[in-house]
Each structure stands twice: as structure tokens, then as C-alpha cells.
Coordinates of C-alpha atoms in Angstrom, one line a residue:
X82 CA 28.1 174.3 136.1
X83 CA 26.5 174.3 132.6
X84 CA 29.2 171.4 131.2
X85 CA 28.4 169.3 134.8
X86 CA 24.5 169.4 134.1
X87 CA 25.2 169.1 130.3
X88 CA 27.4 166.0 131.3
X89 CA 24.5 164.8 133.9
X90 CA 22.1 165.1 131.2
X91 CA 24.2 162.7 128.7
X92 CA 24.5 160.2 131.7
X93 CA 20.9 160.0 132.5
X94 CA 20.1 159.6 128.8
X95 CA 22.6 156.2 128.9
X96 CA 21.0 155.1 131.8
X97 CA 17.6 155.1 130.3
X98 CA 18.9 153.2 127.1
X99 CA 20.1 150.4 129.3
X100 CA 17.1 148.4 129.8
X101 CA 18.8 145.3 130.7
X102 CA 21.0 147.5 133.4
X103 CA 17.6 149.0 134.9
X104 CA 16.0 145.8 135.2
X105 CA 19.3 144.5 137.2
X106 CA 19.0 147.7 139.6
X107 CA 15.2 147.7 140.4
X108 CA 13.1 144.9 139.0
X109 CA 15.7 141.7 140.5
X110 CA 16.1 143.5 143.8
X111 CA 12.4 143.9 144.4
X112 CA 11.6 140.4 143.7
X113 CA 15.0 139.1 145.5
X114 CA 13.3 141.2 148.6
X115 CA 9.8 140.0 148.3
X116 CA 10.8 136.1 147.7
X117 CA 13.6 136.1 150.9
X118 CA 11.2 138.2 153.1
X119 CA 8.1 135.7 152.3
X120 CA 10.5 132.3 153.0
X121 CA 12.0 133.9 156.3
X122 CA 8.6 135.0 157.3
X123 CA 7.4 131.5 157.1
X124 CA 10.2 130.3 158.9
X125 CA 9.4 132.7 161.3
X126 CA 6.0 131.4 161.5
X127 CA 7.0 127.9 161.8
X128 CA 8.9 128.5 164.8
X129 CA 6.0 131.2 166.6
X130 CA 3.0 130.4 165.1
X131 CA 2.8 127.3 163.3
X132 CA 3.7 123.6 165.4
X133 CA 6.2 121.0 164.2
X134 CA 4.7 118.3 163.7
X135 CA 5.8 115.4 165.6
X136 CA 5.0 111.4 165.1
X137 CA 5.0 109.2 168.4
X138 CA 5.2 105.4 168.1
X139 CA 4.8 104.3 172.0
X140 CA 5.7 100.7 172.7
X141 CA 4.5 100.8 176.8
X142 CA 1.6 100.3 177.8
X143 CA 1.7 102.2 181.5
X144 CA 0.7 106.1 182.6
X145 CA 4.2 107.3 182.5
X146 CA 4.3 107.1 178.3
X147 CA 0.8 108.6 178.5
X148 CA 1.9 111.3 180.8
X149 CA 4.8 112.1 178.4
X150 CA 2.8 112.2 175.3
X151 CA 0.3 114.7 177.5
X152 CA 3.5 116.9 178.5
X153 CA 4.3 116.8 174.5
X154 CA 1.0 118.5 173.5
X155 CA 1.3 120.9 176.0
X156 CA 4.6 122.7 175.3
X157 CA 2.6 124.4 172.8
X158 CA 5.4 123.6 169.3
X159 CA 4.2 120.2 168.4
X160 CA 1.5 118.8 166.6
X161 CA 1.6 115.6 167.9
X162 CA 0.2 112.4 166.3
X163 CA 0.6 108.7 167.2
X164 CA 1.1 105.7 164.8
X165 CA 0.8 102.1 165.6
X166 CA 3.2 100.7 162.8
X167 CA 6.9 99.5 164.5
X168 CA 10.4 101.1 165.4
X169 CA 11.6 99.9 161.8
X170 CA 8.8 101.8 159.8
X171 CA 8.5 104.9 161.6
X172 CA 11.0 106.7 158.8
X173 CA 8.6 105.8 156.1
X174 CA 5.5 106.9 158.6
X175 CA 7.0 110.2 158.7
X176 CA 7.6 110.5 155.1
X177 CA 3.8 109.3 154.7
X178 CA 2.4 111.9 157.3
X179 CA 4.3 114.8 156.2
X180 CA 6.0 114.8 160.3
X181 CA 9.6 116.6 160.3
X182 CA 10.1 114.6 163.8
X183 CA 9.4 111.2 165.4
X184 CA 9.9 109.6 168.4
X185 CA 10.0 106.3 170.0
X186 CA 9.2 105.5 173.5
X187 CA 10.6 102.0 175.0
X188 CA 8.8 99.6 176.1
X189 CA 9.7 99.1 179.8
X190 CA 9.5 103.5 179.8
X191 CA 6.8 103.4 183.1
X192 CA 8.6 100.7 185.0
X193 CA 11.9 102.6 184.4
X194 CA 10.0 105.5 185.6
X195 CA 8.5 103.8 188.4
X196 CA 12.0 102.3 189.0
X197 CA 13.8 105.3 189.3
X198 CA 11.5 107.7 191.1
X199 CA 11.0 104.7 194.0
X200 CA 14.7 104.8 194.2
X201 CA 15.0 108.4 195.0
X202 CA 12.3 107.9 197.4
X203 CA 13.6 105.7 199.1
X204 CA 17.2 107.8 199.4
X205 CA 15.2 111.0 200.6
X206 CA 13.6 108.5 203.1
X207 CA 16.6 107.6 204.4
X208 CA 17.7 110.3 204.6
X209 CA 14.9 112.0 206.9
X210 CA 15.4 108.5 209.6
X211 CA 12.0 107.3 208.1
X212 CA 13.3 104.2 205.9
X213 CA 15.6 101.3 205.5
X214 CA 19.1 103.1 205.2
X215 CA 20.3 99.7 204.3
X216 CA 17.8 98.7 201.7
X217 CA 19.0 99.4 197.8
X218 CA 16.6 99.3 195.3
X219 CA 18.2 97.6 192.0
X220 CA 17.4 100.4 189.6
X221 CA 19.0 101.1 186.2
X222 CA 18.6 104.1 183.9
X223 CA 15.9 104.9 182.1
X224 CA 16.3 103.6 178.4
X225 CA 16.6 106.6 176.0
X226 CA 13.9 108.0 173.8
X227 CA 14.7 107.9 170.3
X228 CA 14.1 110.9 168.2
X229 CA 14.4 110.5 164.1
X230 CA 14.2 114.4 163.0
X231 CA 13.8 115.2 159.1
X232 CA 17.5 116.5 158.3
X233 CA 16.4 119.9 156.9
X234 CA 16.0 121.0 160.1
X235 CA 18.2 123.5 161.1
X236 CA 20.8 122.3 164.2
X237 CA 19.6 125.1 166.5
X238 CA 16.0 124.3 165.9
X239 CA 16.6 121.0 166.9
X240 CA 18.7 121.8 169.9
X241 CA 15.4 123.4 170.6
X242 CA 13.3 120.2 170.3
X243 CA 15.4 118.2 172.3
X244 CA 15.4 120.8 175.1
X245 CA 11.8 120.6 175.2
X246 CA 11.3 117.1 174.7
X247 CA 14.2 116.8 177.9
X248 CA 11.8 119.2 179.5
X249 CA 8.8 117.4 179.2
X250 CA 10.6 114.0 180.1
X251 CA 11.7 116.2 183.3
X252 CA 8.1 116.8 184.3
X253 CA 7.3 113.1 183.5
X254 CA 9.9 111.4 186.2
X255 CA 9.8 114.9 188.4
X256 CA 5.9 114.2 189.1
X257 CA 6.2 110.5 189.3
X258 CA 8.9 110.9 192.2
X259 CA 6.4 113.0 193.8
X260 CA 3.6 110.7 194.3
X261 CA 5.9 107.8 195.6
X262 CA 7.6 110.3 198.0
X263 CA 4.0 111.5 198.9
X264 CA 2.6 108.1 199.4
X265 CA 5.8 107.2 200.9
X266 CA 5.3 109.3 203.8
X267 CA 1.5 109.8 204.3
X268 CA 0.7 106.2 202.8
X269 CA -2.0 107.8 200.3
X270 CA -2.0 109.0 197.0
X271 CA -1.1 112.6 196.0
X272 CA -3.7 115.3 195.5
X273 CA -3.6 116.5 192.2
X274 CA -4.3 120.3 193.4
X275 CA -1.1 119.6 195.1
X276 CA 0.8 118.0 193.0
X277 CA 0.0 120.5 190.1
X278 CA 0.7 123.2 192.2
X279 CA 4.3 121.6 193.4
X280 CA 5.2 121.2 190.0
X281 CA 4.0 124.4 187.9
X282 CA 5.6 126.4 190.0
X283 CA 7.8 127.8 188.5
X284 CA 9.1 131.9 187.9
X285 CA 8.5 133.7 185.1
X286 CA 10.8 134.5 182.3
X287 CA 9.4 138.6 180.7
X288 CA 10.8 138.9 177.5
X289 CA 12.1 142.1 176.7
X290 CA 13.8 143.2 173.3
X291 CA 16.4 146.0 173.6
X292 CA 16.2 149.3 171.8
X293 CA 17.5 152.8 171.9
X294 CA 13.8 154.5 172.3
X295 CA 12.9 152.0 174.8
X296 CA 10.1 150.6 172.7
X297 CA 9.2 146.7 173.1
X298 CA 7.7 145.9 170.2
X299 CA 9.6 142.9 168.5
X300 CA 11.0 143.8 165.1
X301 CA 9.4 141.0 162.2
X302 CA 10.8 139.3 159.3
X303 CA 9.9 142.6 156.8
X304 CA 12.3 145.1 159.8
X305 CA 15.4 142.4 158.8
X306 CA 15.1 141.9 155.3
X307 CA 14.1 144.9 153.6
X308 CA 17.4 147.0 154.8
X309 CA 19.6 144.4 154.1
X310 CA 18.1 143.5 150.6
X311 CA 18.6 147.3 149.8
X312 CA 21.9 147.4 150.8
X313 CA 22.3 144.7 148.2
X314 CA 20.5 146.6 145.5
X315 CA 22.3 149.9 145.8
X316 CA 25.7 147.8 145.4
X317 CA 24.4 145.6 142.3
X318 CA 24.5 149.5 140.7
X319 CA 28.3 147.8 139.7
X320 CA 26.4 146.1 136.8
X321 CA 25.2 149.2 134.9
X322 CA 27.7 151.9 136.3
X323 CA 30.8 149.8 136.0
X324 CA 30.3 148.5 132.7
X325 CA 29.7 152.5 131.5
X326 CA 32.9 153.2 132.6
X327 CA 34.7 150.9 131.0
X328 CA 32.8 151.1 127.7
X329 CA 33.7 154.5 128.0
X330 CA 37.0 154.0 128.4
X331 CA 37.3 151.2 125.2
X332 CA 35.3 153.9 122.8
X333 CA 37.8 156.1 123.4
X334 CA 35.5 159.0 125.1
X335 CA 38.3 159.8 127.6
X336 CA 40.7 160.9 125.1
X337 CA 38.8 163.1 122.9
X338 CA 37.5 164.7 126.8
X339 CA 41.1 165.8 126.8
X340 CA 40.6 167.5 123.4
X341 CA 37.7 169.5 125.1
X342 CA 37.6 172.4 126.9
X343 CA 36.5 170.5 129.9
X344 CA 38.2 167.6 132.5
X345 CA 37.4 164.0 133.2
X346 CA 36.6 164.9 136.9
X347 CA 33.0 166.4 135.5
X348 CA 32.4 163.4 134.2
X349 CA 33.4 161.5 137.6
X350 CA 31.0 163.7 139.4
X351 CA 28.4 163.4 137.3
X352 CA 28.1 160.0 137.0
X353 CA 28.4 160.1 141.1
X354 CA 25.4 162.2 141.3
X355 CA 22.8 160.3 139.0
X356 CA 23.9 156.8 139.9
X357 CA 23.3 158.5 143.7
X358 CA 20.2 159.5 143.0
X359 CA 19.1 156.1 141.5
X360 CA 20.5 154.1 145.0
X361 CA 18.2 157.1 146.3
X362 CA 15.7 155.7 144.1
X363 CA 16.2 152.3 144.8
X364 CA 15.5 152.6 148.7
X365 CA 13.1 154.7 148.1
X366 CA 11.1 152.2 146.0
X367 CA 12.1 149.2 148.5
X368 CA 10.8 151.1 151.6
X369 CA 7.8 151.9 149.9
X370 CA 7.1 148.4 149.0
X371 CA 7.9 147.2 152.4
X372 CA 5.9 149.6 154.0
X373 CA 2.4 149.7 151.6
X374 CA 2.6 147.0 149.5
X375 CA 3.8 143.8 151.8
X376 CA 0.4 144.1 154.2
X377 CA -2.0 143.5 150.9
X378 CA 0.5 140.3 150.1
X379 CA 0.5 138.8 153.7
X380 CA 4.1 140.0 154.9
X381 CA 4.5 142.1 157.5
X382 CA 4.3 145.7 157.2
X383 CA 7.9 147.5 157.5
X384 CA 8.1 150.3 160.1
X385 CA 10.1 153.0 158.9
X386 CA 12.5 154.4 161.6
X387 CA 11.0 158.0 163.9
X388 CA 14.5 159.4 163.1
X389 CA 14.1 159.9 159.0
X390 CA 17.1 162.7 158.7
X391 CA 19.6 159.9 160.1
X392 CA 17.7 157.5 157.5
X393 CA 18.3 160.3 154.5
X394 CA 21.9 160.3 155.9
X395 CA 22.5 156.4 156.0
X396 CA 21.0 155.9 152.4
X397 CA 23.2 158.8 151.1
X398 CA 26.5 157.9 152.6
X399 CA 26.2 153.8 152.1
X400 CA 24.5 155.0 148.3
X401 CA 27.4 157.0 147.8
X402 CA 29.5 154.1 149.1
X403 CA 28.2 151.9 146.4
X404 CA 29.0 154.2 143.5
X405 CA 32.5 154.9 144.1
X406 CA 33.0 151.2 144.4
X407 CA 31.4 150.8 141.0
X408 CA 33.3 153.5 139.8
X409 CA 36.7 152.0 140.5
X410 CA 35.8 148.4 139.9
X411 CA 35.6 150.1 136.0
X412 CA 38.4 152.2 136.1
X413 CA 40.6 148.9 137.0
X414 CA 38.7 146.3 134.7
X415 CA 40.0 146.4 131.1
X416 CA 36.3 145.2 129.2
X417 CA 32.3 145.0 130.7
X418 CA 33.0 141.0 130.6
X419 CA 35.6 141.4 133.6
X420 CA 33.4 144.5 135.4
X421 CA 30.2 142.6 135.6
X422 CA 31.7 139.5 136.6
X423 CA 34.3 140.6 139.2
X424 CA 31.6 142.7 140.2
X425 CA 29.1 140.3 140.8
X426 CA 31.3 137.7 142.1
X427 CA 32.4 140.8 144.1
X428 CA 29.4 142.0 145.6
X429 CA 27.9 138.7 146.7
X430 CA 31.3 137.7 149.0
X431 CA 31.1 141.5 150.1
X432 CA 27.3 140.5 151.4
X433 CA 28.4 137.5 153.1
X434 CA 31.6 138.9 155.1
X435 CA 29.0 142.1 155.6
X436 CA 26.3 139.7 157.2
X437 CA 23.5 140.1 154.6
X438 CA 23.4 136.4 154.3
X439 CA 25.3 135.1 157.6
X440 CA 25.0 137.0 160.8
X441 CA 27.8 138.7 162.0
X442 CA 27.8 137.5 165.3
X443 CA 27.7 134.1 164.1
X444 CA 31.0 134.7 162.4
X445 CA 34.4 133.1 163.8
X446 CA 38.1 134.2 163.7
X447 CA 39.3 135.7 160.3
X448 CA 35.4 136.2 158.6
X449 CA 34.8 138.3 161.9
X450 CA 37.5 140.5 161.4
X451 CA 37.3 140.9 157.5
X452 CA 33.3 142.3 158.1
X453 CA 35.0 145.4 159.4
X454 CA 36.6 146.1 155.7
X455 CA 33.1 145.4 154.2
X456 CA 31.3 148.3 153.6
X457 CA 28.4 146.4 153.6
X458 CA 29.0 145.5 157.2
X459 CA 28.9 149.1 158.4
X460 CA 25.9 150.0 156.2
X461 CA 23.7 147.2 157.2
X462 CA 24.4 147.8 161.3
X463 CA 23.5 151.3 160.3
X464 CA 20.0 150.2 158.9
X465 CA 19.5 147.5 161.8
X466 CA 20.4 150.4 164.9
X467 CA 17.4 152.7 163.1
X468 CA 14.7 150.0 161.9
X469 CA 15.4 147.1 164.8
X470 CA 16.6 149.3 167.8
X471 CA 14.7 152.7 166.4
X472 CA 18.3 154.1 167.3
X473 CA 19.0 158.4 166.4
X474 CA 21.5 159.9 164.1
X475 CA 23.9 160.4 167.5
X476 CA 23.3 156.7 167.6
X477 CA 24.7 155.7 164.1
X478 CA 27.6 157.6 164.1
X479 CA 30.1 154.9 165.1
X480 CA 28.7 153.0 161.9
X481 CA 28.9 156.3 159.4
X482 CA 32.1 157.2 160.2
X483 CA 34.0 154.0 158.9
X484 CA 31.8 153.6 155.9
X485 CA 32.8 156.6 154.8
X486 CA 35.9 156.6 155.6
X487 CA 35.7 153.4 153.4
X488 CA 34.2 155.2 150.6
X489 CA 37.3 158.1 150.8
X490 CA 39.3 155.2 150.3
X491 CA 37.5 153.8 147.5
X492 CA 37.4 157.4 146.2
X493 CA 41.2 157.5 146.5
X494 CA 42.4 154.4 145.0
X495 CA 40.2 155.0 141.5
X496 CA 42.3 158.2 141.6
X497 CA 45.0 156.2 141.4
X498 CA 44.0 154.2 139.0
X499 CA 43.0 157.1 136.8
X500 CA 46.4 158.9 137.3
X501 CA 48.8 155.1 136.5
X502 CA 45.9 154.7 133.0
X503 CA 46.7 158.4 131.9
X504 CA 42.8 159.0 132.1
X505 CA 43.1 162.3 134.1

């Protein structure tokens, strides 16, 4: 016991001389967490809170262009402005008002309209005996709306805008149809009690989030972030830890260990236990931030999970995870030049095939498969079931259990490795 905490002592006392290594650990993280949190919040924003804001150029001159524009404004995502300058300048309109998305209504839009909607009158007449089965109305379609959209937006937020602009253009033709059908029959216009109650009514859609403690509060951008950004952190370790061992192993140290009265597998565990206890650190610092700090900077606040013995557990298996990865990355790397790069290089792709960067679900055929090797992918569903879901330990289990069996694995190829360099 007295040569391991001898042996600890030595390996804090490195730690503390590497200043750039400390910085890589704690200072990058915590700003990599702040920066991503504060542009995903604002994305967030954008789509919840703030509107897109939307430039209309209208060439017609009937109700049925106004009654689209009116159905624009209300869906509630647009901030919707008009400009009077033509089809050909409405790019450089857009670049002048700031607006991400533009549209252009025809100029025969209301007789379309008109068009189409008496011709579907005049079916469902004939249909009921009351009309001309014989008389066709020459109707064509309605000529498209054009929408220019600013190409940084995202292909799923667009598929968004064009659903609700289809929606609106719905309500447009749906209410039009309704009048001539109405006047049709009773030879007088619609009421507009009537005809708001025959077309805004429509069922509700309750949104519900699912978790495992049946809350239904909707996790924020801070609940995503700061788990996965420490994940990230505890791993980046590789830059201090894995350039020690191999430095370690150049000066020689292993071989005059031999010489002692002592073995290399002290050493192994003591550098296990304080580079565990600065991933400790790490999310210890990162959840505090999250959770104190982010309110008085305008992010939301992070909710720690109700379950914090199955949080202790997570951080110390997927900390421990990130160590013996660090651990072996050295033993196998022959200078700190190869160990900090392969581990960078290393780390990163191991966040992306995790999901850190790219969902997991939105992953396809061979990326799918190789998340399950990432220990990454296993610690961060971990996090998510506690902070997102506000899952238990009992809960987690099917995420701890291949991370560490991951990190045995880890564990037993640096054995390996130790055994084939004649270090132990």
C-alpha cells in the first residue's frame, strides 16, 4: 500500500507540472461546452421561439393572395414582410432584408383559385342531382408558388416550411371551395361564424415527451449538451495520460522499475486512479457549470438526474473507460508525437460513430453498427436515459454492462501489449 500511494503521489506531482495537459482536460472542454450549448440553444430558439423571417413578393391583385399571406402570419414561425421589387430581384431583396426565405405568388393565383374551387363545386353538385352533370368547367392547376430559401437552412427545417406553407395554401383553396359550394346551394354568401367554424375544426395533437419517471417536462439544449461534451472531456484525458506513458517508457523508467523491489502493475494502477479521479473531476466541474453558472449567462439551467448513485456509477465506469483507453493508446505508440495525434484523431471519429456529433438514430448501415464498438456510444445513452428520460440505475444497466465490458477489453489488450514490449 505505501509503494501504490508513494507511486500516486509521483503521478499527481507530473500531472500538476503539465500545464499545457491541464488546460487540454478542463479549460478547452469547458469552453467547447459553453460555445456548442449557446449555438444549439439559439438554434433551438430559432425554431420555438424566434420566427423565420420570410419575404413575399405577390404579383395578384385578388383576396385569395391576401388570404394566403393572412394564413402565413398566422402559423405562428414566420415573420412575414412584403416587397414590391420583381421575381428577378427578390434574391437580392432577401440578402438586403436579412430574410432566410422568399416567396412568389403568381399572378393569375385568385382566378386559379377561383377556378379550381368552382370546379369542385360544381362535381359535388352533380353529384347531389342539383347541377349540370354534363357541364365541365375548363379548369387547370393552380400555378406553383415559388419559394427561394437561404441555403444554410438545414433540409429538415425546410421540409418543415414547405409543410406549413402547403398547409396554409390548403386552408386558402379549402375555404374558397366552401363559399362557392355554400353559395352554390343556398345562392348567398357564407357566414363567416360558419365558415370559421367548418374550417378550424380540427383535433388536437397533446404532446407528450417519454420518460422513465413519467415526468413531461421537455429536456432543453443544456440536458443534450453538457453529458455529451463531458463524455468528450473525460476521453481527451488521452492527451496528458497517453503522452506520460510513453515518455515514460522512452526515459527508460520501466526498466530501472524492474531493478526495484516493486512491479510495473503499481504503476498501472496508480496512474488509473488519479487520472480517475481527474474524469471525476472533470464532470464534476462540467455539471456544476451547467447547473449554476449557465442561468447567469442566458443558457438553460441543467437538471441533474433524481437517481445520483446511478450518476456516480456512469461517470466512474465511462471515466474509467477513458483511462484504460489512454493507457493503451501509450503503451502501443512508440513517441508523444504518435499518442497525441492518433489519439486525437482517435477520439474525435470515436465521438462521431458514438453520436456526440451525429445522432445515432440518424445513422445508416455500417456507421449504425460500428456505434456499438464505441464506448462513447454506450456512455452517452447512459447520460441521455438519466438527464433526458430521468431513467434509475436498473434502467442503465443494459448501457453499463457493454461499456465495461469494453473497458475489460481495453484493459486486456494493453496487457498484451505490455507482455509482447517486455514492460511487465
Amino acid at each position: 500500500m505505501f509503494k501504490l500511494l508513494a507511486t500516486i503521489q509521483k503521478d499527481i506531482r507530473v500531472l500538476l507540472r503539465d500545464k499545457v495537459g491541464i488546460a487540454l482536460m478542463f479549460v478547452m472542454p469547458i469552453i467547447l461546452v459553453i460555445v456548442v450549448t449557446s449555438i444549439q440553444n439559439s438554434t433551438f430558439e430559432l425554431v420555438s421561439k424566434n420566427k423565420l423571417p420570410i419575404l413575399i413578393y405577390n404579383q395578384d391583385t385578388g383576396k385569395s393572395s391576401l388570404q394566403m399571406i393572412k394564413a402565413i402570419g398566422n402559423i405562428g414561425m414566420f415573420k412575414v414582410s412584403q416587397t414590391s421589387k420583381g421575381e428577378t430581384n427578390i434574391v437580392d431583396a432577401m440578402h438586403h432584408s436579412d430574410a432566410m426565405l422568399g416567396i412568389v405568388i403568381p399572378a393569375n393565383f385568385s382566378a386559379k383559385v377561383e377556378a379550381k374551387s368552382k370546379s369542385v363545386s360544381d362535381k359535388a353538385m352533380a353529384s347531389f342531382g342539383l347541377g349540370d352533370s354534363t357541364k365541365k368547367a375548363a379548369v387547370g392547376d393552380v400555378d406553383p408558388l415559388i419559394l427561394y430559401y437561404n441555403p444554410v437552412l438545414q433540409e429538415s427545417l425546410r421540409l418543415s416550411v414547405k409543410g406549413a406553407l402547403q398547409s396554409s395554401l390548403q386552408m386558402v383553396e379549402s375555404r374558397e371551395t366552401l363559399r362557392t359550394l355554400y353559395f352554390s346551394i343556398n345562392e348567398k354568401e357564407l357566414p363567416e361564424k360558419l365558415e370559421n367554424d367548418m374550417l378550424n375544426n380540427r383535433t388536437p395533437i397533446s404532446e407528450v415527451p417519454v420518460s422513465k419517471d413519467g415526468t413531461k417536462s421537455t429536456p432543453n439544449s443544456t440536458q443534450h449538451n453538457v453529458p455529451a461534451w463531458t463524455i468528450f472531456a473525460m476521453f481527451f484525458v488521452i492527451m496528458s495520460l497517453g503522452g506520460s506513458v510513453v515518455k515514460e517508457k522512452v526515459s527508460g523508467s520501466y526498466i530501472r522499475l524492474k531493478t526495484l523491489p516493486t512491479s510495473y502493475h503499481v504503476a498501472l494502477i496508480s496512474k488509473q486512479v488519479v487520472f480517475l479521479g481527474v474524469t471525476l473531476l472533470q464532470a464534476a466541474v462540467i455539471f456544476s457549470m451547467g447547473i449554476w453558472l449557465f442561468p447567469y449567462i442566458g443558457l438553460p439551467a441543467l437538471n441533474p438526474p433524481t437517481d445520483v448513485l446511478a450518476l456516480v456509477i456512469t461517470t466512474l465506469i465511462c471515466g474509467w473507460c477513458a483511462v484504460s483507453y489512454a493507457i493503451c493508446v501509450g503503451v502501443y505508440a512508440d513517441t508523444q508525437e504518435q499518442s497525441n495525434g492518433f489519439g486525437a484523431v482517435s477520439i474525435v471519429i470515436l465521438a462521431c460513430v458514438g453520436g456526440l456529433m451525429v445522432p445515432s438514430f440518424a445513422m445508416q448501415g455500417a456507421f449504425k453498427t460500428a456505434a456499438d464498438i464505441s464506448p462513447m456510444h454506450w456512455c452517452l445513452e447512459a447520460y441521455y436515459t438519466l438527464f433526458l428520460e430521468g431513467g434509475k440505475l436498473k434502467d442503465i444497466l443494459d448501457n453499463l454492462v457493454p461499456l465495461f465490458v469494453i473497458t475489460l477489453v481495453i484493459q486486456f489488450v494493453t496487457y498484451l501489449g505490455l507482455k509482447r514490449k517486455n514492460l511487465i
